[in-house]
PDB file of C-alpha atoms and ligand atoms in Angstrom:
ATOM      1  CA  UNK A   1     -14.916  -1.367  26.879  1.00 50.00           C
ATOM      2  CA  UNK A   2     -13.018   1.491  25.322  1.00 55.00           C
ATOM      3  CA  UNK A   3     -12.773   2.093  21.609  1.00 57.00           C
ATOM      4  CA  UNK A   4      -9.716   0.412  20.121  1.00 59.00           C
ATOM      5  CA  UNK A   5      -7.141   2.922  18.997  1.00 79.00           C
ATOM      6  CA  UNK A   6      -4.033   2.783  16.882  1.00 86.00           C
ATOM      7  CA  UNK A   7      -0.714   2.074  18.579  1.00 86.00           C
ATOM      8  CA  UNK A   8       1.179   5.242  19.421  1.00 88.00           C
ATOM      9  CA  UNK A   9       4.909   5.830  19.727  1.00 90.00           C
ATOM     10  CA  UNK A  10       6.592   6.004  23.112  1.00 91.00           C
ATOM     11  CA  UNK A  11       9.661   8.238  22.700  1.00 93.00           C
ATOM     12  CA  UNK A  12      12.781   7.281  24.646  1.00 96.00           C
ATOM     13  CA  UNK A  13      16.103   9.078  25.167  1.00 96.00           C
ATOM     14  CA  UNK A  14      17.266   8.143  21.673  1.00 97.00           C
ATOM     15  CA  UNK A  15      14.098   8.967  19.730  1.00 97.00           C
ATOM     16  CA  UNK A  16      12.624  11.916  21.650  1.00 96.00           C
ATOM     17  CA  UNK A  17      14.362  14.492  19.409  1.00 97.00           C
ATOM     18  CA  UNK A  18      12.604  12.972  16.415  1.00 98.00           C
ATOM     19  CA  UNK A  19       9.173  12.926  18.075  1.00 97.00           C
ATOM     20  CA  UNK A  20       9.610  16.444  19.506  1.00 96.00           C
ATOM     21  CA  UNK A  21      10.098  17.749  15.965  1.00 97.00           C
ATOM     22  CA  UNK A  22       7.098  15.819  14.670  1.00 97.00           C
ATOM     23  CA  UNK A  23       4.872  17.326  17.366  1.00 95.00           C
ATOM     24  CA  UNK A  24       6.085  20.744  16.119  1.00 96.00           C
ATOM     25  CA  UNK A  25       5.076  19.703  12.558  1.00 97.00           C
ATOM     26  CA  UNK A  26       8.664  19.524  11.351  1.00 98.00           C
ATOM     27  CA  UNK A  27      10.561  16.502  10.116  1.00 98.00           C
ATOM     28  CA  UNK A  28      13.977  16.283  11.736  1.00 98.00           C
ATOM     29  CA  UNK A  29      16.325  13.371  11.214  1.00 98.00           C
ATOM     30  CA  UNK A  30      19.227  12.267  13.381  1.00 98.00           C
ATOM     31  CA  UNK A  31      22.554  13.456  11.944  1.00 98.00           C
ATOM     32  CA  UNK A  32      26.115  12.648  12.939  1.00 98.00           C
ATOM     33  CA  UNK A  33      28.243  15.686  13.790  1.00 98.00           C
ATOM     34  CA  UNK A  34      31.424  13.770  12.950  1.00 98.00           C
ATOM     35  CA  UNK A  35      30.717  12.319   9.489  1.00 98.00           C
ATOM     36  CA  UNK A  36      27.539  14.326   8.674  1.00 98.00           C
ATOM     37  CA  UNK A  37      25.554  11.199   7.702  1.00 98.00           C
ATOM     38  CA  UNK A  38      21.832  11.202   8.399  1.00 98.00           C
ATOM     39  CA  UNK A  39      20.533   8.151  10.257  1.00 98.00           C
ATOM     40  CA  UNK A  40      17.025   6.766  10.718  1.00 98.00           C
ATOM     41  CA  UNK A  41      15.734   5.165  12.903  1.00 96.00           C
ATOM     42  CA  UNK A  42      17.685   7.079  15.571  1.00 98.00           C
ATOM     43  CA  UNK A  43      20.414   5.131  17.333  1.00 97.00           C
ATOM     44  CA  UNK A  44      22.868   5.621  20.215  1.00 97.00           C
ATOM     45  CA  UNK A  45      25.893   5.676  17.929  1.00 98.00           C
ATOM     46  CA  UNK A  46      26.380   6.550  14.280  1.00 98.00           C
ATOM     47  CA  UNK A  47      26.086   3.372  12.169  1.00 97.00           C
ATOM     48  CA  UNK A  48      28.552   4.858   9.668  1.00 97.00           C
ATOM     49  CA  UNK A  49      31.432   5.978  11.918  1.00 98.00           C
ATOM     50  CA  UNK A  50      30.565   4.995  15.488  1.00 98.00           C
ATOM     51  CA  UNK A  51      30.475   8.550  16.832  1.00 98.00           C
ATOM     52  CA  UNK A  52      28.178   9.317  19.761  1.00 98.00           C
ATOM     53  CA  UNK A  53      27.971  12.981  18.721  1.00 98.00           C
ATOM     54  CA  UNK A  54      24.484  12.877  17.228  1.00 98.00           C
ATOM     55  CA  UNK A  55      21.814  15.541  16.914  1.00 98.00           C
ATOM     56  CA  UNK A  56      18.599  16.171  15.052  1.00 98.00           C
ATOM     57  CA  UNK A  57      18.435  18.374  11.979  1.00 98.00           C
ATOM     58  CA  UNK A  58      15.404  19.596  10.033  1.00 98.00           C
ATOM     59  CA  UNK A  59      15.105  18.134   6.535  1.00 98.00           C
ATOM     60  CA  UNK A  60      13.008  19.118   3.522  1.00 98.00           C
ATOM     61  CA  UNK A  61      10.309  16.504   4.056  1.00 98.00           C
ATOM     62  CA  UNK A  62      10.597  15.573   0.386  1.00 98.00           C
ATOM     63  CA  UNK A  63      11.420  12.214  -1.049  1.00 98.00           C
ATOM     64  CA  UNK A  64      10.388   9.446  -3.402  1.00 98.00           C
ATOM     65  CA  UNK A  65       8.596   6.174  -2.857  1.00 98.00           C
ATOM     66  CA  UNK A  66      11.275   3.486  -2.518  1.00 98.00           C
ATOM     67  CA  UNK A  67       8.788   0.659  -1.971  1.00 98.00           C
ATOM     68  CA  UNK A  68       5.247   0.157  -0.751  1.00 98.00           C
ATOM     69  CA  UNK A  69       2.649  -2.363   0.242  1.00 97.00           C
ATOM     70  CA  UNK A  70      -1.127  -2.254   0.463  1.00 97.00           C
ATOM     71  CA  UNK A  71      -2.832  -3.653   3.548  1.00 96.00           C
ATOM     72  CA  UNK A  72      -6.244  -5.038   2.635  1.00 95.00           C
ATOM     73  CA  UNK A  73      -6.990  -6.182   6.177  1.00 95.00           C
ATOM     74  CA  UNK A  74      -6.652  -3.956   9.262  1.00 93.00           C
ATOM     75  CA  UNK A  75      -3.249  -4.676  10.871  1.00 89.00           C
ATOM     76  CA  UNK A  76      -4.708  -4.125  14.341  1.00 88.00           C
ATOM     77  CA  UNK A  77      -7.404  -2.403  16.371  1.00 85.00           C
ATOM     78  CA  UNK A  78      -8.003   1.159  15.259  1.00 87.00           C
ATOM     79  CA  UNK A  79      -7.240   0.550  11.573  1.00 91.00           C
ATOM     80  CA  UNK A  80     -10.651  -0.728  10.446  1.00 90.00           C
ATOM     81  CA  UNK A  81     -11.616   2.569   8.788  1.00 90.00           C
ATOM     82  CA  UNK A  82      -8.221   2.970   7.089  1.00 92.00           C
ATOM     83  CA  UNK A  83      -8.071  -0.062   4.778  1.00 94.00           C
ATOM     84  CA  UNK A  84      -7.016  -0.426   2.105  1.00 95.00           C
ATOM     85  CA  UNK A  85      -4.001   1.235   3.704  1.00 96.00           C
ATOM     86  CA  UNK A  86      -1.026   2.169   1.546  1.00 97.00           C
ATOM     87  CA  UNK A  87       2.195   1.853   3.572  1.00 97.00           C
ATOM     88  CA  UNK A  88       5.231   3.392   1.911  1.00 98.00           C
ATOM     89  CA  UNK A  89       8.962   3.330   2.405  1.00 98.00           C
ATOM     90  CA  UNK A  90      10.163   6.812   1.481  1.00 98.00           C
ATOM     91  CA  UNK A  91      13.732   7.617   0.491  1.00 98.00           C
ATOM     92  CA  UNK A  92      14.346  11.175   1.651  1.00 98.00           C
ATOM     93  CA  UNK A  93      16.051  13.514  -0.820  1.00 98.00           C
ATOM     94  CA  UNK A  94      18.803  14.410   1.666  1.00 98.00           C
ATOM     95  CA  UNK A  95      20.710  11.147   1.335  1.00 98.00           C
ATOM     96  CA  UNK A  96      20.575   7.940  -0.745  1.00 98.00           C
ATOM     97  CA  UNK A  97      19.276   5.070   1.375  1.00 98.00           C
ATOM     98  CA  UNK A  98      17.769   7.348   4.041  1.00 98.00           C
ATOM     99  CA  UNK A  99      14.484   5.500   4.469  1.00 98.00           C
ATOM    100  CA  UNK A 100      11.386   6.190   6.536  1.00 98.00           C
ATOM    101  CA  UNK A 101       8.244   4.047   6.799  1.00 98.00           C
ATOM    102  CA  UNK A 102       4.887   5.826   6.864  1.00 98.00           C
ATOM    103  CA  UNK A 103       1.333   5.750   5.551  1.00 97.00           C
ATOM    104  CA  UNK A 104       0.485   7.369   2.232  1.00 98.00           C
ATOM    105  CA  UNK A 105      -2.384   9.781   2.863  1.00 97.00           C
ATOM    106  CA  UNK A 106      -4.962  10.872   0.312  1.00 95.00           C
ATOM    107  CA  UNK A 107      -4.176   8.279  -2.339  1.00 95.00           C
ATOM    108  CA  UNK A 108      -5.549   4.838  -3.076  1.00 93.00           C
ATOM    109  CA  UNK A 109      -3.704   1.681  -4.098  1.00 95.00           C
ATOM    110  CA  UNK A 110      -4.195   2.518  -7.787  1.00 95.00           C
ATOM    111  CA  UNK A 111      -2.338   5.815  -7.484  1.00 96.00           C
ATOM    112  CA  UNK A 112       0.860   4.690  -5.783  1.00 97.00           C
ATOM    113  CA  UNK A 113       3.998   3.787  -7.732  1.00 97.00           C
ATOM    114  CA  UNK A 114       7.658   3.333  -6.932  1.00 98.00           C
ATOM    115  CA  UNK A 115       9.624   6.499  -7.668  1.00 98.00           C
ATOM    116  CA  UNK A 116       6.680   8.855  -7.165  1.00 98.00           C
ATOM    117  CA  UNK A 117       7.515  12.147  -5.460  1.00 98.00           C
ATOM    118  CA  UNK A 118       6.086  12.643  -1.967  1.00 98.00           C
ATOM    119  CA  UNK A 119       6.135  15.261   0.752  1.00 98.00           C
ATOM    120  CA  UNK A 120       5.707  14.822   4.473  1.00 98.00           C
ATOM    121  CA  UNK A 121       2.407  15.629   6.161  1.00 98.00           C
ATOM    122  CA  UNK A 122       1.475  15.388   9.800  1.00 98.00           C
ATOM    123  CA  UNK A 123      -1.445  13.294  11.015  1.00 96.00           C
ATOM    124  CA  UNK A 124      -2.814  14.024  14.460  1.00 94.00           C
ATOM    125  CA  UNK A 125      -4.195  10.706  15.660  1.00 89.00           C
ATOM    126  CA  UNK A 126      -4.926  11.860  19.185  1.00 85.00           C
ATOM    127  CA  UNK A 127      -4.665  15.009  21.281  1.00 83.00           C
ATOM    128  CA  UNK A 128      -0.980  14.485  22.011  1.00 84.00           C
ATOM    129  CA  UNK A 129       0.143  12.194  19.215  1.00 91.00           C
ATOM    130  CA  UNK A 130       1.226  13.328  15.771  1.00 95.00           C
ATOM    131  CA  UNK A 131       2.630  10.939  13.178  1.00 96.00           C
ATOM    132  CA  UNK A 132       4.739  11.801  10.119  1.00 98.00           C
ATOM    133  CA  UNK A 133       2.992  10.544   6.975  1.00 98.00           C
ATOM    134  CA  UNK A 134       3.394  11.341   3.275  1.00 98.00           C
ATOM    135  CA  UNK A 135       1.319  12.611   0.369  1.00 98.00           C
ATOM    136  CA  UNK A 136       1.927  12.415  -3.355  1.00 98.00           C
ATOM    137  CA  UNK A 137       3.198  15.635  -4.886  1.00 96.00           C
ATOM    138  CA  UNK A 138       4.345  16.889  -8.242  1.00 78.00           C
ATOM    139  CA  UNK A 139       8.023  16.078  -8.779  1.00 62.00           C
TER     140      UNK A 139
HETATM  141 ZN1   ZN B   1      29.098   9.351  11.777  1.00 61.20          ZN
END
């Protein structure tokens, strides 16, 4: 039996631009060339204007905690060593309502609060899989 591991993303045609940037340790978010709105998670058409002219654009990686939860029990195989796990919804500074779900690294449940400033970090969970996560930072 192999060691249980965490689930990993499988990029498709719509999301591969996002995951390519993450592997390069940059956070890029889908952006509409027509109305200039950022959009996450990536989609085939712009949710704001319906345009199919979408690309990926590097963002600052900075944001604030919009909401969070603390997982006391492992949510699946591969998470046993990670609990309690702080899962955050981050609102990126580039646009109100531009939300991204990630883990909060390097901070326990007692340190997290809504509105706290965070910055993206990149967690290599296997040889070819990097995930965007966040860390607390000074505002
Ligand atoms: Zn648009």
